[in-house]
Tab-separated table of C-alpha atoms and ligand atoms in Angstrom:
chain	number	residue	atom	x	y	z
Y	133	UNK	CA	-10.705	15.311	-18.694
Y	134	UNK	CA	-9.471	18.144	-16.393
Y	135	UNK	CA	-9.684	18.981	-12.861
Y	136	UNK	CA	-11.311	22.244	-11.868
Y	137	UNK	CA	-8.907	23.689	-9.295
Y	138	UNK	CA	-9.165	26.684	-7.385
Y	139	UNK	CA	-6.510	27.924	-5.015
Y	140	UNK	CA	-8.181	27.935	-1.361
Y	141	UNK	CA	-5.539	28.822	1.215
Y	142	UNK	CA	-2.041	28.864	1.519
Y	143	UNK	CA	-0.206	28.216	4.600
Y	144	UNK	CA	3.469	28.472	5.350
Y	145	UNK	CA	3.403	28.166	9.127
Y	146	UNK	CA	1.799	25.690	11.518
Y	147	UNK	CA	-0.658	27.981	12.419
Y	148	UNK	CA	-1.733	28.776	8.978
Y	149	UNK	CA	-2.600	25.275	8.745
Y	150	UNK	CA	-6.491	24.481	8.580
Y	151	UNK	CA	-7.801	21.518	7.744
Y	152	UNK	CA	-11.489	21.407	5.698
Y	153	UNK	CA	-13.446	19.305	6.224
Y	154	UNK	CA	-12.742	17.184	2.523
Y	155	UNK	CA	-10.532	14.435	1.984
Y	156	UNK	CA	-7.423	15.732	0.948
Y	157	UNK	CA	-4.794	14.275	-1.429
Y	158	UNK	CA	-1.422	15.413	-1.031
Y	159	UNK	CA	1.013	15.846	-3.603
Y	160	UNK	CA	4.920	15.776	-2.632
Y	161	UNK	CA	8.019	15.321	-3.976
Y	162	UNK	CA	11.533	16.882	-4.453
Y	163	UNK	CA	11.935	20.594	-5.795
Y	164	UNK	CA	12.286	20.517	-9.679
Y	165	UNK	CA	10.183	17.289	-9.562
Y	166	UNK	CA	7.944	18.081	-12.331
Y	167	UNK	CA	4.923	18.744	-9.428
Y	168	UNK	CA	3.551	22.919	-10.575
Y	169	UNK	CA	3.528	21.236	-14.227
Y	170	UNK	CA	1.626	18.345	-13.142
Y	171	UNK	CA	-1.125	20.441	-11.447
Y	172	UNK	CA	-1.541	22.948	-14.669
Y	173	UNK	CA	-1.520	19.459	-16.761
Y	174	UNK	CA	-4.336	18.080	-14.339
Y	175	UNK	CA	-6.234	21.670	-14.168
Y	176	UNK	CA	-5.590	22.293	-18.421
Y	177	UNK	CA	-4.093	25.839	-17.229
Y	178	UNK	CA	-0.983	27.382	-17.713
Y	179	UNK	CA	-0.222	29.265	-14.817
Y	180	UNK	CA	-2.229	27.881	-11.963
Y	181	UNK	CA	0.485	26.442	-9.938
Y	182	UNK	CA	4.050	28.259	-10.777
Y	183	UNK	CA	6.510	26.683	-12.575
Y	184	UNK	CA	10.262	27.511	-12.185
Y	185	UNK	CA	13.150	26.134	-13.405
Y	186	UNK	CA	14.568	27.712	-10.291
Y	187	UNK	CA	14.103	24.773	-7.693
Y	188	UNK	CA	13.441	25.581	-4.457
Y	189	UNK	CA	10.824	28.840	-5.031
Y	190	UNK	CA	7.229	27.039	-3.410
Y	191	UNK	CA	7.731	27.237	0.387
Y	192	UNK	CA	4.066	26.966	1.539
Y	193	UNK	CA	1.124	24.506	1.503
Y	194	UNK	CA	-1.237	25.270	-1.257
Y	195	UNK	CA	-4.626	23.876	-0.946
Y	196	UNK	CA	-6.628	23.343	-4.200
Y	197	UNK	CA	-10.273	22.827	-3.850
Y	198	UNK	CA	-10.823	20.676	-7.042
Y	199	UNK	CA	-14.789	21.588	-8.045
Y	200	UNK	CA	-17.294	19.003	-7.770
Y	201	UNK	CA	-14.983	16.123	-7.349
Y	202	UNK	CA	-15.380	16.921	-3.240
Y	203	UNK	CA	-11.182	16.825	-2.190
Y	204	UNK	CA	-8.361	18.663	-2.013
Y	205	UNK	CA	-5.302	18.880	-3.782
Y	206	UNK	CA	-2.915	19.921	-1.336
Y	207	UNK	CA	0.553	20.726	-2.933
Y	208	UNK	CA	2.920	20.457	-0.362
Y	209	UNK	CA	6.802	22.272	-0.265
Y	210	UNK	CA	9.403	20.593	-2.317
Y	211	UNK	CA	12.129	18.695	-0.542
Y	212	UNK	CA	15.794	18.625	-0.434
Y	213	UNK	CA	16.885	21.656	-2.118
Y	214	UNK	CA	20.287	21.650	-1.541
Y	215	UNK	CA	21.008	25.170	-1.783
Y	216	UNK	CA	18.642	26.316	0.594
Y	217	UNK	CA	19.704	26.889	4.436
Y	218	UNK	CA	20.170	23.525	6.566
Y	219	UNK	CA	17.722	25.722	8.908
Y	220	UNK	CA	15.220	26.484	6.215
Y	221	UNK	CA	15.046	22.710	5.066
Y	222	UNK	CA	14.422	21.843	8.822
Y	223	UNK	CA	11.611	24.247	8.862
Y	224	UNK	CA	10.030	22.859	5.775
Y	225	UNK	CA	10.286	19.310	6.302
Y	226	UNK	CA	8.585	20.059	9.688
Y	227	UNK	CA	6.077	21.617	8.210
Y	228	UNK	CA	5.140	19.034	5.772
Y	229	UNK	CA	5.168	16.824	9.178
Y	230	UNK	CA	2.922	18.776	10.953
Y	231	UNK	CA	0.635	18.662	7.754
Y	232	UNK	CA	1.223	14.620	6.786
Y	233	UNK	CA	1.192	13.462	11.160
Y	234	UNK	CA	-2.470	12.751	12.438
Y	235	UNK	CA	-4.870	14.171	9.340
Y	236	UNK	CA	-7.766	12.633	9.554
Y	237	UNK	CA	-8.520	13.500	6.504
Y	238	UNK	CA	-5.786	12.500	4.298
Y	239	UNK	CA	-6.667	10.519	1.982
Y	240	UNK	CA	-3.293	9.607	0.260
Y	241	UNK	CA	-0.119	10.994	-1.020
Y	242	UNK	CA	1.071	11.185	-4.427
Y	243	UNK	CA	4.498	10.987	-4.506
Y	244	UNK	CA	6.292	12.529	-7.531
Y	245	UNK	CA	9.877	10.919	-8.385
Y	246	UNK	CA	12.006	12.403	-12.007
Y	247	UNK	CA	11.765	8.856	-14.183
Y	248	UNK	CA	15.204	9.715	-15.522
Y	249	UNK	CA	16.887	10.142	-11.968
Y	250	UNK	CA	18.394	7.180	-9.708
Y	251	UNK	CA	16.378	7.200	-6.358
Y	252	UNK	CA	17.682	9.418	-3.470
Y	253	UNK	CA	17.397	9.046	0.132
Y	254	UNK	CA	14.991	11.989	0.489
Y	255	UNK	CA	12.527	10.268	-1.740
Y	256	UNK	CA	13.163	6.772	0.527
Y	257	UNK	CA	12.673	9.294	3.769
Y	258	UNK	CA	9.616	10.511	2.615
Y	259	UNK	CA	8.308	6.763	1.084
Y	260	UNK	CA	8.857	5.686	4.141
Y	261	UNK	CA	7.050	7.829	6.194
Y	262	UNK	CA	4.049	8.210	4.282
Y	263	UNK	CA	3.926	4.279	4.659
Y	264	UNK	CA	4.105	4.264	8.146
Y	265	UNK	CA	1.131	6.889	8.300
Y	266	UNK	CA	-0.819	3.760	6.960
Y	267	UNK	CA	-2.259	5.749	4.016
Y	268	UNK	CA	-2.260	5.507	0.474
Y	269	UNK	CA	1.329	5.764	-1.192
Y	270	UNK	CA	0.559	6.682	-5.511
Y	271	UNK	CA	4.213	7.186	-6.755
Y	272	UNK	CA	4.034	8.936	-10.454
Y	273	UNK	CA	7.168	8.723	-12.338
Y	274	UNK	CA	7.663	12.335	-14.094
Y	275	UNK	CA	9.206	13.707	-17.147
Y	276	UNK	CA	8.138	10.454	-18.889
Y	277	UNK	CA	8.912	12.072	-22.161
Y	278	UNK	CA	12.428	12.767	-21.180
Y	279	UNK	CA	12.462	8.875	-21.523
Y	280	UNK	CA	12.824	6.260	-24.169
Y	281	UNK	CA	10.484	3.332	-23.674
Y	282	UNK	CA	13.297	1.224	-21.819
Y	283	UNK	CA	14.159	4.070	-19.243
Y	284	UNK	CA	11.228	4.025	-18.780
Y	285	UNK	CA	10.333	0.415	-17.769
Y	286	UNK	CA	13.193	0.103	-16.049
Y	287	UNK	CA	11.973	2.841	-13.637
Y	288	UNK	CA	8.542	1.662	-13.163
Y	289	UNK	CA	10.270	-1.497	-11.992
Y	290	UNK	CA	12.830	-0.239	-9.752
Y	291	UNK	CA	10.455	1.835	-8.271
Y	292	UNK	CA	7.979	-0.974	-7.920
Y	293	UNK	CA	10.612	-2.984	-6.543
Y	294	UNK	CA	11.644	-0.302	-3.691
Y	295	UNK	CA	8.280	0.924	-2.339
Y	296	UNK	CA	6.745	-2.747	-2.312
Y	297	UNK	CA	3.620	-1.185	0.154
Y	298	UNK	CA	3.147	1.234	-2.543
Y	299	UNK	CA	0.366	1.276	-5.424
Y	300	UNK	CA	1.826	0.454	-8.887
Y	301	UNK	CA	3.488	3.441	-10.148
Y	302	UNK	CA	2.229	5.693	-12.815
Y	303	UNK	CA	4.393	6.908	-15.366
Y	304	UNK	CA	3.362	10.396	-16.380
Y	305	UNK	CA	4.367	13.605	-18.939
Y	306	UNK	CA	3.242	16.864	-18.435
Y	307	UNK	CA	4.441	17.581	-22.080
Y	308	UNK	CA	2.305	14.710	-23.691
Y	309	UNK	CA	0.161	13.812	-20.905
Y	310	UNK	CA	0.794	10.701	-20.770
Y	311	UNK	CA	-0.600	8.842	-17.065
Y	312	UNK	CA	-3.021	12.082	-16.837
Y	313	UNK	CA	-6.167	9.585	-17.355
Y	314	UNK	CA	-4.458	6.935	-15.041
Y	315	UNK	CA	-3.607	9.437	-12.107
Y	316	UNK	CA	-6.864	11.460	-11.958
Y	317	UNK	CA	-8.372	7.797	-12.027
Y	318	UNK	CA	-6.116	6.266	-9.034
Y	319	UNK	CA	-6.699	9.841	-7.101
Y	320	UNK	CA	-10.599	9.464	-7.489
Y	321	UNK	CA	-9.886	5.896	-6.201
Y	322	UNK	CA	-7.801	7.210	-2.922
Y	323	UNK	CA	-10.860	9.797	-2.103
Y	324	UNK	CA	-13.823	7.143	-2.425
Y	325	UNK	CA	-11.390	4.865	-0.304
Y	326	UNK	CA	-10.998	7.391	2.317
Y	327	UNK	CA	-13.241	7.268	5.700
Y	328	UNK	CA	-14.251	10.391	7.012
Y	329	UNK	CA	-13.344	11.219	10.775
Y	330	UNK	CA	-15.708	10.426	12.812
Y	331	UNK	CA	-16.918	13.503	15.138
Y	332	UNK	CA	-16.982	12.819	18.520
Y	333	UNK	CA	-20.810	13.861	18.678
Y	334	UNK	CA	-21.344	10.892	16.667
Y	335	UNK	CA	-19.698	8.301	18.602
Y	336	UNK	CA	-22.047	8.757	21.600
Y	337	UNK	CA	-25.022	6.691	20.140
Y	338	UNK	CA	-22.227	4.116	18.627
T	533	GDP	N1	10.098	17.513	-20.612
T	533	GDP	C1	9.395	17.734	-19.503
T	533	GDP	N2	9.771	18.728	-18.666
T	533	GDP	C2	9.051	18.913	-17.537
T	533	GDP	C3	7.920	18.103	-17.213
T	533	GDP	N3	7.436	18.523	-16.033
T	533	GDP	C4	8.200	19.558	-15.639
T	533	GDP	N4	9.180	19.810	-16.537
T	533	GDP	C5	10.216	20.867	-16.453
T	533	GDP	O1	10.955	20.702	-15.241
T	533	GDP	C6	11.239	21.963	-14.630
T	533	GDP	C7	10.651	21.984	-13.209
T	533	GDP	O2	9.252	21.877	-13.277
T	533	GDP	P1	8.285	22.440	-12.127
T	533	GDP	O3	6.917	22.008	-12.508
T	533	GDP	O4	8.503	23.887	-11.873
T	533	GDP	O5	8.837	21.591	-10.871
T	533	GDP	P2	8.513	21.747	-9.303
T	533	GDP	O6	9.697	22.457	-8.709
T	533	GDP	O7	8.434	20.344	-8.820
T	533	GDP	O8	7.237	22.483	-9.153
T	533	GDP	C8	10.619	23.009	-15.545
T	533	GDP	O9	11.636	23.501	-16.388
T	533	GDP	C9	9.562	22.246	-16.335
T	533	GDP	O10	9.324	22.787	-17.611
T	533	GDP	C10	7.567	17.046	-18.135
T	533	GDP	O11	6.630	16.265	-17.945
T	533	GDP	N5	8.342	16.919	-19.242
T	534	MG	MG1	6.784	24.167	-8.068
């Protein structure tokens, strides 16, 4: 099964930001993550969402309308590229803030984390943020295939362990696909989970 995604609107300032009127799930995580080759592995293309293997190249907020599923896959900036600007990672992380802080219609976030790498602080930062949003927290544990099958247990359980408020991790491959049935599962999940906002029109009769 694949998601139909199209490429809606791309922001990379504050202002640029829009929010439609769908539930939106948001997918974040450091650069070199694994995230463009998870969204051509959920879409079945090759060259929807770019992938590098120069971190640090997708500076905006990409909004994916995913057909007939009724939500948004928002890819949001990766984080702490070290070899960007101290002033450029500022702007970035404030604009994923500005995107993550009071939308209504977020739905969750799927938080992307390399299975073969020890967890960082940026990935606690962000964790721990996205918990305190009170929404959905899906980690997915990339580059599964990079793993033997006690890596890879051992991750799923350290990262169980650390983000306790989380859902159960999902350990996934963009090579093999492995977790692609799992995720789109947990993601349709998050969306019929998700409340719309109610308009203040509607509240008067309430
Ligand atoms: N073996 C393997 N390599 C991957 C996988 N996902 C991504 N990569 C590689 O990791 C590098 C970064 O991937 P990319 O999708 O551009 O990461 P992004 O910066 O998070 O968008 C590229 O060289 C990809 O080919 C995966 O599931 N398995
Ligand atoms: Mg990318």
């Amino acid at each position: 099964m694949y998601l139909q995604l199209t490429l809606e609107t791309t922001a990379y300032t504050r202002e640029q930001l829009r929010f439609p009127d769908l539930p939106q799930i948001a997918l974040a995580g450091r650069s070199n993550v694994g995230k463009s080759s998870l969204i051509n592995s959920l879409a079945g293309q090759k060259n929807l969402a770019r992938t590098s293997s120069t971190p640090g190249k997708t500076r905006s907020i990409n909004f994916f309308q995913a057909a007939q599923k009724n939500f948004y896959l928002v890819d949001l900036p990766g984080y702490g590229y070290a070899r960007c600007s101290k002033m450029e990672r500022e702007k970035w992380s404030r604009l994923i803030q500005e995107y993550l802080q009071d939308n209504l219609h977020l739905a969750g976030v799927v938080l992307l984390l390399d299975s073969r790498i020890d967890p960082q602080s940026s990935d606690l930062d962000l964790a721990h943020y996205v918990e305190s949003l009170q929404t959905g927290l899906l980690p997915v544990l990339t580059k599964a295939d990079k793993c033997n099958q006690k890596q890879r247990q051992l991750a799923l359980k350290r990262w169980q362990k650390l983000l306790e408020r989380a859902y159960k991790p999902i350990l996934f491959s963009a090579r093999t696909r492995q977790g692609q049935p799992a995720l789109l599962e947990a993601m349709q999940k998050l969306v019929q989970a998700h409340s719309p906002p109610v308009h203040p029109e509607n509240l008067q009769q309430a």
